Amino acid sequence: MTPLPQSFACPSPATALFADLSRFAKLTRVSSQRGQTRYYDSFDWRLYQKGICCELTQTKTAAWLTLSQYMDGQTLARADLTPPDNTAPLFTEHCPASLRPLLEPILSMRALLNIGQIACQCHQTTVIDTEDKVLVRLVLEEYQDGLSRLWVAPLKGYEKAARQFVGLLTNQLHLLPYHAGLLPERLTCQPGSYTGKLDLALNPAMRADTACKDIYRQLHGIISANEQGIIHRTDSEFLHDFRVAVRKTRAGISQLNRVLPKRISRHYAGFFAELGRATSPVRDMDVYLLDFDGYKNALPLAIRADLEPLRTFLLTQQAHWQQELATTLASTAYTHTLTDWAQFLQQPTPQALQATHPDAHRPIKQVADQRIGKLYHRALREGKTIRRDSPADNFHTLRKTCKKLRYLMEFFQTLYPTPLFKDLLKKLKNLQAILGTIQDCQVQADYIRQFQAEPFPAPTQLALTALLQLLAERDEQARAAFTDTFAEFTHCDQRQLLAKH
């Protein structure tokens, strides 16, 4: 297998570098073209978090996509793209096969977005021997900001010559590896500037209204950051993060309803509840489409293709509901209400205690203890009544309680720096996974029954029936796992959990 190309940082101009190289090796200039290098990552910086830089360099006649390590410049994968297919892939399935094993586990369903670019002059050169045989191919990307990159591409059968040439660059010319950590000024935004997770550092003694406003401000930032990605249908995770932030906001306002003024709590709890409902149909279609291949492949091979008309139907429904949601997000009512909410969160908290929000002045730790404890005991009560054959609504009620509990625990986890709290949160997530599977099976089975009313061909109707059976089996498996998972969740002393710190 031919080794991957290596890259080195070198000073401009190109003429000086080639003059130095010609003292040690015989070179032949091939071409010189204007080009451009673009940098790509997901909206939530998944590649950056893994230390990977994704670059697409293009000229009129060539293009290559490179994955390298940010800090040391080591090339992880590189693929030439043949024009006119020299545009950046939007999703990993559009990437060259050699890059997918690296990208798919990291990006999953996220799209690659352009996060920066810079113009360059690309000089292609070869190193030849005394018989004019090509030993090594070189590409010098000469950038307008003064820092250039020299690619050394080994050729099959001439790996030793490539190693010798790399030794020349490092030992004689003292070139260092090129790495993207040198280039933050080429990016249009700060790496790691967005995350869908809260980053809170609450003080146990701080006022509850001040702490809650800090939480809601961060959630508002997540909501606002994802709006355009939803409107433009960039990828499904924009809606996921938006929806979670909306639901967390609504849950916080409702569960901590004695912290903010009653009028404010009532108004915005209703607004965020309605906004959450507006996201449900398109999110349901997103989930169905993300899981579609898994469902299809779980069916007998002979009927898998018969399910494809359902995919087309789902895509049509997804487009319809996404347009409905985009219209909502562009509406004056939405933008004005969200702006008013943001302005309220920026207002200083009043000093005078008011009867309409009696928890406002209480230390946030006291309020968190009370609300988390209440939800925890509610979850215990609801869960203890559930049996394997209980109605789906019973599981759903517990799921909603667990979701509210998890949101509050995530809001206030810095107030409980104990292994016990982290252990309970982990067990709660495990329980939610079981409850989520049961709910998903129920919702998707309901959708299939609706789909069966559509004029699908007879083979597709049979495939839908088979899919219903598959969902019933998964539902039964999740119900069977519930008892042990719930028992694990209950093994926690709430008095220790909410002890003073």
Short mmCIF file of C-alpha atoms in Angstrom, two decimals:
data_model
loop_
_atom_site.label_atom_id
_atom_site.label_comp_id
_atom_site.label_asym_id
_atom_site.label_seq_id
_atom_site.Cartn_x
_atom_site.Cartn_y
_atom_site.Cartn_z
CA MET A 1 0.00 0.00 0.00
CA THR A 2 1.42 3.39 -1.02
CA PRO A 3 2.05 5.64 2.03
CA LEU A 4 -0.13 8.71 2.47
CA PRO A 5 1.24 12.08 1.36
CA GLN A 6 3.07 14.17 3.95
CA SER A 7 2.84 17.93 4.23
CA PHE A 8 5.31 20.56 5.38
CA ALA A 9 4.99 24.23 6.26
CA CYS A 10 7.24 26.42 4.21
CA PRO A 11 7.77 30.14 3.61
CA SER A 12 6.66 31.92 0.47
CA PRO A 13 7.50 32.61 -2.31
CA ALA A 14 7.52 29.39 -4.28
CA THR A 15 10.50 30.44 -6.35
CA ALA A 16 12.70 30.53 -3.24
CA LEU A 17 11.62 27.06 -2.14
CA PHE A 18 12.13 25.49 -5.56
CA ALA A 19 15.53 27.16 -5.84
CA ASP A 20 16.56 25.54 -2.55
CA LEU A 21 15.16 22.17 -3.58
CA SER A 22 16.94 22.24 -6.95
CA ARG A 23 20.29 22.27 -5.13
CA PHE A 24 19.56 18.77 -3.85
CA ALA A 25 17.18 17.18 -6.37
CA LYS A 26 16.27 17.30 -10.05
CA LEU A 27 12.83 18.92 -10.47
CA THR A 28 10.40 19.27 -13.35
CA ARG A 29 7.66 21.86 -13.14
CA VAL A 30 4.30 20.47 -14.30
CA SER A 31 1.76 23.26 -13.82
CA SER A 32 0.84 26.31 -11.82
CA GLN A 33 -2.85 27.16 -11.24
CA ARG A 34 -4.93 29.35 -9.01
CA GLY A 35 -6.87 27.43 -6.41
CA GLN A 36 -8.66 27.61 -3.11
CA THR A 37 -8.62 25.64 0.11
CA ARG A 38 -11.85 25.36 2.10
CA TYR A 39 -12.16 24.04 5.64
CA TYR A 40 -15.12 21.93 6.75
CA ASP A 41 -16.66 20.71 9.97
CA SER A 42 -20.10 20.06 11.41
CA PHE A 43 -22.04 22.88 13.05
CA ASP A 44 -21.18 21.47 16.47
CA TRP A 45 -17.45 20.99 15.64
CA ARG A 46 -17.41 17.20 15.86
CA LEU A 47 -14.23 16.86 13.80
CA TYR A 48 -12.44 19.58 15.75
CA GLN A 49 -13.37 17.89 19.03
CA LYS A 50 -11.66 14.75 17.72
CA GLY A 51 -8.61 16.74 16.60
CA ILE A 52 -9.33 16.32 12.88
CA CYS A 53 -9.10 18.97 10.15
CA CYS A 54 -11.05 18.47 6.90
CA GLU A 55 -9.84 20.44 3.87
CA LEU A 56 -10.88 20.62 0.24
CA THR A 57 -8.32 22.12 -2.13
CA GLN A 58 -9.50 22.90 -5.67
CA THR A 59 -7.95 24.13 -8.91
CA LYS A 60 -9.42 24.22 -12.41
CA THR A 61 -8.22 20.71 -13.19
CA ALA A 62 -7.88 18.97 -9.84
CA ALA A 63 -9.33 18.70 -6.36
CA TRP A 64 -8.38 16.72 -3.28
CA LEU A 65 -10.00 16.19 0.09
CA THR A 66 -7.71 15.73 3.08
CA LEU A 67 -8.21 14.68 6.67
CA SER A 68 -5.34 15.48 9.00
CA GLN A 69 -4.62 15.89 12.68
CA TYR A 70 -4.94 19.47 13.87
CA MET A 71 -1.92 19.53 16.14
CA ASP A 72 0.82 17.60 14.35
CA GLY A 73 -0.38 17.71 10.74
CA GLN A 74 -0.28 13.92 10.24
CA THR A 75 -2.32 12.98 7.19
CA LEU A 76 -5.06 10.55 8.18
CA ALA A 77 -6.68 10.14 4.76
CA ARG A 78 -6.56 11.85 1.38
CA ALA A 79 -8.59 11.37 -1.78
CA ASP A 80 -8.44 12.96 -5.21
CA LEU A 81 -11.77 14.18 -6.58
CA THR A 82 -12.35 14.16 -10.31
CA PRO A 83 -13.94 17.31 -11.81
CA PRO A 84 -16.71 18.22 -12.10
CA ASP A 85 -17.36 16.26 -8.86
CA ASN A 86 -14.95 18.51 -6.99
CA THR A 87 -17.44 20.10 -4.63
CA ALA A 88 -17.42 19.37 -0.93
CA PRO A 89 -19.54 16.41 0.15
CA LEU A 90 -22.52 17.44 2.24
CA PHE A 91 -22.77 14.16 4.17
CA THR A 92 -20.36 11.30 4.73
CA GLU A 93 -22.16 9.06 2.24
CA HIS A 94 -21.08 11.55 -0.46
CA CYS A 95 -17.41 11.27 0.56
CA PRO A 96 -14.82 9.12 -1.20
CA ALA A 97 -14.82 5.59 0.18
CA SER A 98 -11.35 5.95 1.71
CA LEU A 99 -12.54 8.77 3.99
CA ARG A 100 -15.84 7.30 5.20
CA PRO A 101 -14.45 4.96 7.90
CA LEU A 102 -12.99 8.00 9.65
CA LEU A 103 -15.90 10.39 9.14
CA GLU A 104 -19.02 8.27 9.62
CA PRO A 105 -18.51 7.37 13.32
CA ILE A 106 -17.86 11.02 14.15
CA LEU A 107 -20.32 12.94 11.98
CA SER A 108 -23.19 10.44 11.84
CA MET A 109 -26.13 12.43 10.43
CA ARG A 110 -24.44 15.85 10.60
CA ALA A 111 -23.60 17.81 7.45
CA LEU A 112 -20.18 19.19 6.60
CA LEU A 113 -20.27 23.00 6.54
CA ASN A 114 -17.75 25.48 5.17
CA ILE A 115 -16.05 27.11 8.16
CA GLY A 116 -13.36 29.05 6.29
CA GLN A 117 -11.42 29.39 3.07
CA ILE A 118 -8.34 30.98 1.55
CA ALA A 119 -7.05 31.47 -2.00
CA CYS A 120 -3.83 29.81 -3.09
CA GLN A 121 -1.56 29.22 -6.05
CA CYS A 122 -0.97 25.50 -6.64
CA HIS A 123 2.38 24.53 -8.15
CA GLN A 124 2.71 20.90 -9.26
CA THR A 125 6.24 19.57 -9.60
CA THR A 126 7.91 16.19 -9.85
CA VAL A 127 11.23 14.90 -8.59
CA ILE A 128 12.97 12.87 -11.30
CA ASP A 129 16.09 10.73 -11.50
CA THR A 130 18.93 10.83 -13.98
CA GLU A 131 16.81 8.85 -16.47
CA ASP A 132 13.91 11.33 -16.07
CA LYS A 133 11.77 8.78 -14.24
CA VAL A 134 9.31 10.37 -11.84
CA LEU A 135 10.19 9.44 -8.25
CA VAL A 136 8.02 11.77 -6.17
CA ARG A 137 5.16 14.16 -6.90
CA LEU A 138 5.11 17.54 -5.16
CA VAL A 139 2.28 20.03 -4.80
CA LEU A 140 3.05 23.43 -3.29
CA GLU A 141 0.01 25.36 -2.09
CA GLU A 142 1.17 28.96 -1.87
CA TYR A 143 -1.28 30.93 0.30
CA GLN A 144 -1.92 34.64 0.31
CA ASP A 145 -1.31 34.91 4.05
CA GLY A 146 2.33 33.95 3.58
CA LEU A 147 2.25 30.41 5.00
CA SER A 148 2.45 27.72 2.34
CA ARG A 149 2.20 23.94 2.35
CA LEU A 150 4.30 21.46 0.43
CA TRP A 151 2.74 18.04 -0.22
CA VAL A 152 5.07 15.11 -0.80
CA ALA A 153 3.15 12.28 -2.54
CA PRO A 154 4.98 8.92 -2.75
CA LEU A 155 4.54 6.82 -5.87
CA LYS A 156 4.05 3.07 -5.84
CA GLY A 157 7.41 1.33 -6.15
CA TYR A 158 9.35 4.48 -5.19
CA GLU A 159 8.58 4.66 -1.47
CA LYS A 160 12.28 4.70 -0.59
CA ALA A 161 12.84 7.74 -2.80
CA ALA A 162 9.98 9.52 -1.05
CA ARG A 163 11.48 8.75 2.38
CA GLN A 164 14.84 10.08 1.24
CA PHE A 165 13.21 13.26 -0.07
CA VAL A 166 11.35 13.79 3.22
CA GLY A 167 14.69 13.41 5.02
CA LEU A 168 16.10 16.09 2.74
CA LEU A 169 13.28 18.49 3.63
CA THR A 170 13.68 17.97 7.36
CA ASN A 171 17.46 17.68 7.64
CA GLN A 172 18.69 20.07 4.93
CA LEU A 173 15.88 22.61 4.62
CA HIS A 174 14.67 22.24 8.22
CA LEU A 175 10.99 22.23 7.24
CA LEU A 176 8.43 21.36 9.90
CA PRO A 177 5.14 19.46 9.51
CA TYR A 178 2.23 21.62 8.41
CA HIS A 179 -0.78 21.55 10.71
CA ALA A 180 -4.10 23.31 10.86
CA GLY A 181 -3.44 24.52 14.41
CA LEU A 182 -1.36 27.25 12.77
CA LEU A 183 -4.34 28.65 10.88
CA PRO A 184 -7.17 29.89 13.16
CA GLU A 185 -7.32 33.19 11.27
CA ARG A 186 -8.51 31.33 8.16
CA LEU A 187 -11.70 30.22 9.87
CA THR A 188 -14.85 32.32 9.85
CA CYS A 189 -15.77 31.30 13.40
CA GLN A 190 -14.01 30.22 16.57
CA PRO A 191 -13.47 26.43 16.79
CA GLY A 192 -15.78 24.95 19.37
CA SER A 193 -17.90 28.11 19.37
CA TYR A 194 -21.15 26.12 19.40
CA THR A 195 -22.28 23.29 21.63
CA GLY A 196 -25.77 22.01 22.28
CA LYS A 197 -24.84 21.30 25.90
CA LEU A 198 -25.21 23.65 28.84
CA ASP A 199 -22.05 24.99 30.45
CA LEU A 200 -23.16 26.18 33.89
CA ALA A 201 -21.27 26.88 37.10
CA LEU A 202 -23.94 27.68 39.65
CA ASN A 203 -23.22 28.69 43.23
CA PRO A 204 -25.43 26.97 45.84
CA ALA A 205 -26.09 30.29 47.57
CA MET A 206 -27.02 32.35 44.52
CA ARG A 207 -30.56 33.62 44.13
CA ALA A 208 -32.88 31.23 42.36
CA ASP A 209 -34.10 33.84 39.87
CA THR A 210 -30.53 34.78 38.94
CA ALA A 211 -29.57 31.12 38.46
CA CYS A 212 -32.66 30.35 36.38
CA LYS A 213 -32.04 33.33 34.12
CA ASP A 214 -28.49 32.06 33.54
CA ILE A 215 -29.91 28.68 32.51
CA TYR A 216 -32.59 30.14 30.24
CA ARG A 217 -30.10 32.50 28.57
CA GLN A 218 -27.92 29.58 27.53
CA LEU A 219 -30.95 27.68 26.26
CA HIS A 220 -32.08 30.76 24.32
CA GLY A 221 -28.65 30.88 22.70
CA ILE A 222 -29.01 27.26 21.55
CA ILE A 223 -32.51 27.94 20.19
CA SER A 224 -31.36 30.99 18.23
CA ALA A 225 -28.22 29.30 16.89
CA ASN A 226 -30.21 26.46 15.30
CA GLU A 227 -33.01 28.43 13.64
CA GLN A 228 -31.33 28.93 10.25
CA GLY A 229 -30.21 25.31 10.03
CA ILE A 230 -33.84 24.25 10.45
CA ILE A 231 -35.16 26.77 7.95
CA HIS A 232 -32.60 25.73 5.32
CA ARG A 233 -32.90 21.98 6.10
CA THR A 234 -29.15 21.64 6.56
CA ASP A 235 -29.34 18.48 8.65
CA SER A 236 -31.68 16.90 11.20
CA GLU A 237 -29.54 17.72 14.24
CA PHE A 238 -30.40 21.43 14.05
CA LEU A 239 -33.99 20.55 14.85
CA HIS A 240 -32.90 18.05 17.51
CA ASP A 241 -30.86 20.63 19.44
CA PHE A 242 -33.53 23.30 18.93
CA ARG A 243 -36.28 20.98 20.15
CA VAL A 244 -34.34 19.84 23.22
CA ALA A 245 -33.57 23.44 24.20
CA VAL A 246 -37.24 24.40 23.76
CA ARG A 247 -38.42 21.48 25.88
CA LYS A 248 -35.83 22.16 28.57
CA THR A 249 -36.92 25.79 28.71
CA ARG A 250 -40.56 24.84 29.01
CA ALA A 251 -39.80 22.22 31.67
CA GLY A 252 -37.70 24.67 33.65
CA ILE A 253 -40.36 27.37 33.61
CA SER A 254 -43.09 24.89 34.60
CA GLN A 255 -41.14 23.03 37.28
CA LEU A 256 -39.62 26.20 38.77
CA ASN A 257 -42.79 28.23 38.40
CA ARG A 258 -42.41 30.03 41.74
CA VAL A 259 -39.09 31.59 40.69
CA LEU A 260 -40.18 33.96 37.91
CA PRO A 261 -43.22 36.27 38.07
CA LYS A 262 -46.42 34.25 37.64
CA ARG A 263 -47.51 36.22 34.59
CA ILE A 264 -44.13 35.60 32.90
CA SER A 265 -44.13 31.90 33.76
CA ARG A 266 -47.66 31.36 32.48
CA HIS A 267 -47.08 33.26 29.21
CA TYR A 268 -43.75 31.68 28.23
CA ALA A 269 -44.62 28.17 29.42
CA GLY A 270 -47.51 28.32 26.95
CA PHE A 271 -45.32 29.76 24.18
CA PHE A 272 -42.61 27.11 24.50
CA ALA A 273 -45.19 24.32 24.84
CA GLU A 274 -46.79 25.38 21.55
CA LEU A 275 -43.39 25.73 19.91
CA GLY A 276 -42.49 22.23 21.05
CA ARG A 277 -45.68 20.84 19.52
CA ALA A 278 -44.87 22.61 16.24
CA THR A 279 -41.58 20.68 16.04
CA SER A 280 -43.09 17.23 16.65
CA PRO A 281 -44.34 16.21 13.17
CA VAL A 282 -41.09 16.99 11.33
CA ARG A 283 -39.00 15.44 14.11
CA ASP A 284 -41.11 12.27 13.89
CA MET A 285 -40.41 12.11 10.16
CA ASP A 286 -36.70 12.77 10.76
CA VAL A 287 -36.50 9.90 13.25
CA TYR A 288 -38.36 7.57 10.92
CA LEU A 289 -36.04 8.39 8.02
CA LEU A 290 -32.90 8.10 10.15
CA ASP A 291 -34.05 4.65 11.29
CA PHE A 292 -35.47 3.62 7.92
CA ASP A 293 -32.53 1.56 6.67
CA GLY A 294 -32.32 -0.22 10.01
CA TYR A 295 -35.98 -1.17 9.84
CA LYS A 296 -35.68 -2.16 6.19
CA ASN A 297 -32.66 -4.38 6.82
CA ALA A 298 -34.43 -6.07 9.73
CA LEU A 299 -37.14 -7.35 7.38
CA PRO A 300 -36.76 -10.54 5.34
CA LEU A 301 -34.58 -9.94 2.30
CA ALA A 302 -37.36 -10.81 -0.13
CA ILE A 303 -39.58 -7.90 0.97
CA ARG A 304 -37.06 -5.17 1.79
CA ALA A 305 -37.41 -3.40 -1.54
CA ASP A 306 -41.19 -3.34 -1.09
CA LEU A 307 -40.73 -0.82 1.73
CA GLU A 308 -39.17 1.84 -0.55
CA PRO A 309 -42.47 3.55 -1.45
CA LEU A 310 -42.78 4.35 2.25
CA ARG A 311 -39.44 6.20 2.15
CA THR A 312 -40.74 8.38 -0.69
CA PHE A 313 -43.93 9.07 1.26
CA LEU A 314 -41.96 9.95 4.40
CA LEU A 315 -39.73 12.37 2.48
CA THR A 316 -42.81 14.13 1.12
CA GLN A 317 -44.30 14.37 4.60
CA GLN A 318 -41.01 15.57 6.03
CA ALA A 319 -40.75 18.35 3.43
CA HIS A 320 -44.32 19.45 4.16
CA TRP A 321 -43.93 19.63 7.92
CA GLN A 322 -40.49 21.19 7.68
CA GLN A 323 -41.92 24.00 5.54
CA GLU A 324 -44.69 24.48 8.11
CA LEU A 325 -42.09 24.78 10.86
CA ALA A 326 -39.91 27.12 8.78
CA THR A 327 -42.93 29.37 8.30
CA THR A 328 -43.49 29.41 12.06
CA LEU A 329 -39.85 30.33 12.74
CA ALA A 330 -40.02 33.17 10.20
CA SER A 331 -43.27 34.56 11.62
CA THR A 332 -43.50 37.90 13.38
CA ALA A 333 -45.25 36.29 16.35
CA TYR A 334 -42.35 33.89 16.90
CA THR A 335 -39.54 36.40 16.45
CA HIS A 336 -41.19 39.06 18.62
CA THR A 337 -41.98 36.64 21.43
CA LEU A 338 -38.48 35.17 21.47
CA THR A 339 -36.97 38.67 21.38
CA ASP A 340 -39.15 39.73 24.32
CA TRP A 341 -38.04 36.61 26.20
CA ALA A 342 -34.38 37.41 25.58
CA GLN A 343 -34.88 40.99 26.77
CA PHE A 344 -36.60 39.78 29.95
CA LEU A 345 -33.67 37.45 30.68
CA GLN A 346 -31.26 40.39 30.41
CA GLN A 347 -33.16 42.51 32.90
CA PRO A 348 -31.69 42.75 36.42
CA THR A 349 -33.52 40.72 39.05
CA PRO A 350 -35.65 42.86 41.36
CA GLN A 351 -34.57 43.25 44.98
CA ALA A 352 -38.05 43.35 46.50
CA LEU A 353 -39.70 40.02 47.28
CA GLN A 354 -43.01 39.62 45.48
CA ALA A 355 -45.84 37.24 46.28
CA THR A 356 -46.12 36.27 42.61
CA HIS A 357 -42.73 34.53 42.69
CA PRO A 358 -41.86 33.61 46.29
CA ASP A 359 -38.90 31.35 45.39
CA ALA A 360 -37.02 34.10 43.57
CA HIS A 361 -34.83 35.09 46.54
CA ARG A 362 -34.27 31.59 47.89
CA PRO A 363 -30.84 29.98 47.42
CA ILE A 364 -30.93 27.94 44.24
CA LYS A 365 -29.66 24.83 46.07
CA GLN A 366 -32.74 24.82 48.32
CA VAL A 367 -35.07 25.15 45.34
CA ALA A 368 -33.17 22.45 43.39
CA ASP A 369 -33.31 20.06 46.37
CA GLN A 370 -37.05 20.49 46.65
CA ARG A 371 -37.90 20.17 42.97
CA ILE A 372 -35.51 17.29 42.19
CA GLY A 373 -36.67 15.43 45.28
CA LYS A 374 -40.32 15.85 44.32
CA LEU A 375 -39.79 14.60 40.77
CA TYR A 376 -37.61 11.72 41.95
CA HIS A 377 -40.32 10.45 44.31
CA ARG A 378 -42.98 10.93 41.62
CA ALA A 379 -40.92 8.76 39.27
CA LEU A 380 -40.64 6.10 41.97
CA ARG A 381 -44.38 6.09 42.57
CA GLU A 382 -45.23 5.91 38.88
CA GLY A 383 -42.65 3.25 38.12
CA LYS A 384 -43.65 0.93 40.94
CA THR A 385 -47.16 0.59 39.49
CA ILE A 386 -45.92 -0.49 36.05
CA ARG A 387 -45.88 -4.12 34.97
CA ARG A 388 -44.73 -5.71 31.75
CA ASP A 389 -48.25 -5.65 30.31
CA SER A 390 -49.16 -2.14 31.54
CA PRO A 391 -50.75 0.23 29.00
CA ALA A 392 -48.36 2.28 26.89
CA ASP A 393 -49.75 5.45 28.50
CA ASN A 394 -48.34 4.38 31.88
CA PHE A 395 -44.85 4.07 30.43
CA HIS A 396 -45.31 7.40 28.65
CA THR A 397 -46.34 9.17 31.87
CA LEU A 398 -43.22 7.86 33.62
CA ARG A 399 -41.13 8.87 30.62
CA LYS A 400 -42.36 12.46 30.86
CA THR A 401 -41.59 12.58 34.58
CA CYS A 402 -38.11 11.15 34.01
CA LYS A 403 -37.46 13.70 31.28
CA LYS A 404 -38.35 16.58 33.60
CA LEU A 405 -36.18 15.07 36.33
CA ARG A 406 -33.24 14.70 33.97
CA TYR A 407 -33.57 18.28 32.75
CA LEU A 408 -33.47 19.61 36.32
CA MET A 409 -30.56 17.33 37.23
CA GLU A 410 -28.63 18.60 34.20
CA PHE A 411 -29.45 22.22 35.07
CA PHE A 412 -28.17 21.82 38.61
CA GLN A 413 -25.52 19.11 38.40
CA THR A 414 -22.74 21.52 39.45
CA LEU A 415 -24.56 21.89 42.79
CA TYR A 416 -24.13 18.16 43.46
CA PRO A 417 -20.47 17.25 42.87
CA THR A 418 -20.79 13.71 44.15
CA PRO A 419 -20.38 10.28 42.53
CA LEU A 420 -23.86 9.39 43.80
CA PHE A 421 -25.49 12.15 41.76
CA LYS A 422 -23.58 11.19 38.62
CA ASP A 423 -24.50 7.54 39.17
CA LEU A 424 -28.19 8.38 39.48
CA LEU A 425 -28.05 10.51 36.33
CA LYS A 426 -26.47 7.60 34.47
CA LYS A 427 -29.14 5.20 35.72
CA LEU A 428 -31.83 7.71 34.81
CA LYS A 429 -30.49 7.89 31.26
CA ASN A 430 -30.56 4.08 31.04
CA LEU A 431 -34.18 4.08 32.20
CA GLN A 432 -35.04 6.81 29.70
CA ALA A 433 -33.53 4.74 26.91
CA ILE A 434 -35.90 1.85 27.72
CA LEU A 435 -38.90 4.17 28.05
CA GLY A 436 -37.91 5.96 24.84
CA THR A 437 -37.81 2.69 22.92
CA ILE A 438 -41.30 1.78 24.15
CA GLN A 439 -42.62 5.23 23.22
CA ASP A 440 -40.91 5.20 19.80
CA CYS A 441 -42.37 1.77 19.01
CA GLN A 442 -45.83 3.03 19.98
CA VAL A 443 -45.57 6.25 17.96
CA GLN A 444 -44.10 4.56 14.91
CA ALA A 445 -46.67 1.78 15.03
CA ASP A 446 -49.42 4.43 15.11
CA TYR A 447 -47.86 6.07 12.07
CA ILE A 448 -47.71 2.77 10.20
CA ARG A 449 -51.42 2.21 10.83
CA GLN A 450 -52.02 5.65 9.34
CA PHE A 451 -49.73 4.82 6.41
CA GLN A 452 -51.73 1.66 5.73
CA ALA A 453 -54.65 3.91 4.82
CA GLU A 454 -52.55 5.33 1.95
CA PRO A 455 -52.85 3.77 -1.54
CA PHE A 456 -49.59 1.84 -1.37
CA PRO A 457 -49.12 -1.23 -3.62
CA ALA A 458 -50.07 -4.58 -2.10
CA PRO A 459 -46.39 -5.67 -1.57
CA THR A 460 -45.74 -2.45 0.37
CA GLN A 461 -48.82 -3.05 2.52
CA LEU A 462 -47.45 -6.50 3.36
CA ALA A 463 -44.07 -4.98 4.21
CA LEU A 464 -45.81 -2.49 6.52
CA THR A 465 -47.55 -5.35 8.28
CA ALA A 466 -44.19 -7.07 8.75
CA LEU A 467 -42.78 -3.81 10.11
CA LEU A 468 -45.62 -3.61 12.64
CA GLN A 469 -44.69 -7.09 13.85
CA LEU A 470 -41.05 -6.02 14.15
CA LEU A 471 -42.01 -3.00 16.24
CA ALA A 472 -44.20 -5.18 18.46
CA GLU A 473 -41.22 -7.47 19.11
CA ARG A 474 -38.96 -4.53 19.99
CA ASP A 475 -41.63 -3.12 22.27
CA GLU A 476 -41.87 -6.45 24.06
CA GLN A 477 -38.09 -6.65 24.46
CA ALA A 478 -37.98 -3.15 25.98
CA ARG A 479 -40.86 -3.94 28.36
CA ALA A 480 -39.01 -7.08 29.45
CA ALA A 481 -35.92 -5.00 30.25
CA PHE A 482 -37.88 -2.35 32.18
CA THR A 483 -38.14 -4.12 35.56
CA ASP A 484 -34.39 -4.59 36.06
CA THR A 485 -33.56 -1.14 34.69
CA PHE A 486 -36.10 0.53 36.97
CA ALA A 487 -34.81 -1.46 39.96
CA GLU A 488 -31.31 -0.11 39.27
CA PHE A 489 -32.71 3.41 39.19
CA THR A 490 -34.46 3.01 42.56
CA HIS A 491 -31.27 1.94 44.36
CA CYS A 492 -30.45 5.45 45.50
CA ASP A 493 -30.78 7.13 48.90
CA GLN A 494 -32.38 10.47 48.10
CA ARG A 495 -31.33 11.84 51.48
CA GLN A 496 -27.68 11.31 50.56
CA LEU A 497 -28.28 12.54 47.02
CA LEU A 498 -29.58 15.94 48.12
CA ALA A 499 -27.34 16.32 51.16
CA LYS A 500 -25.68 19.67 51.80
CA HIS A 501 -22.36 20.33 50.07
#
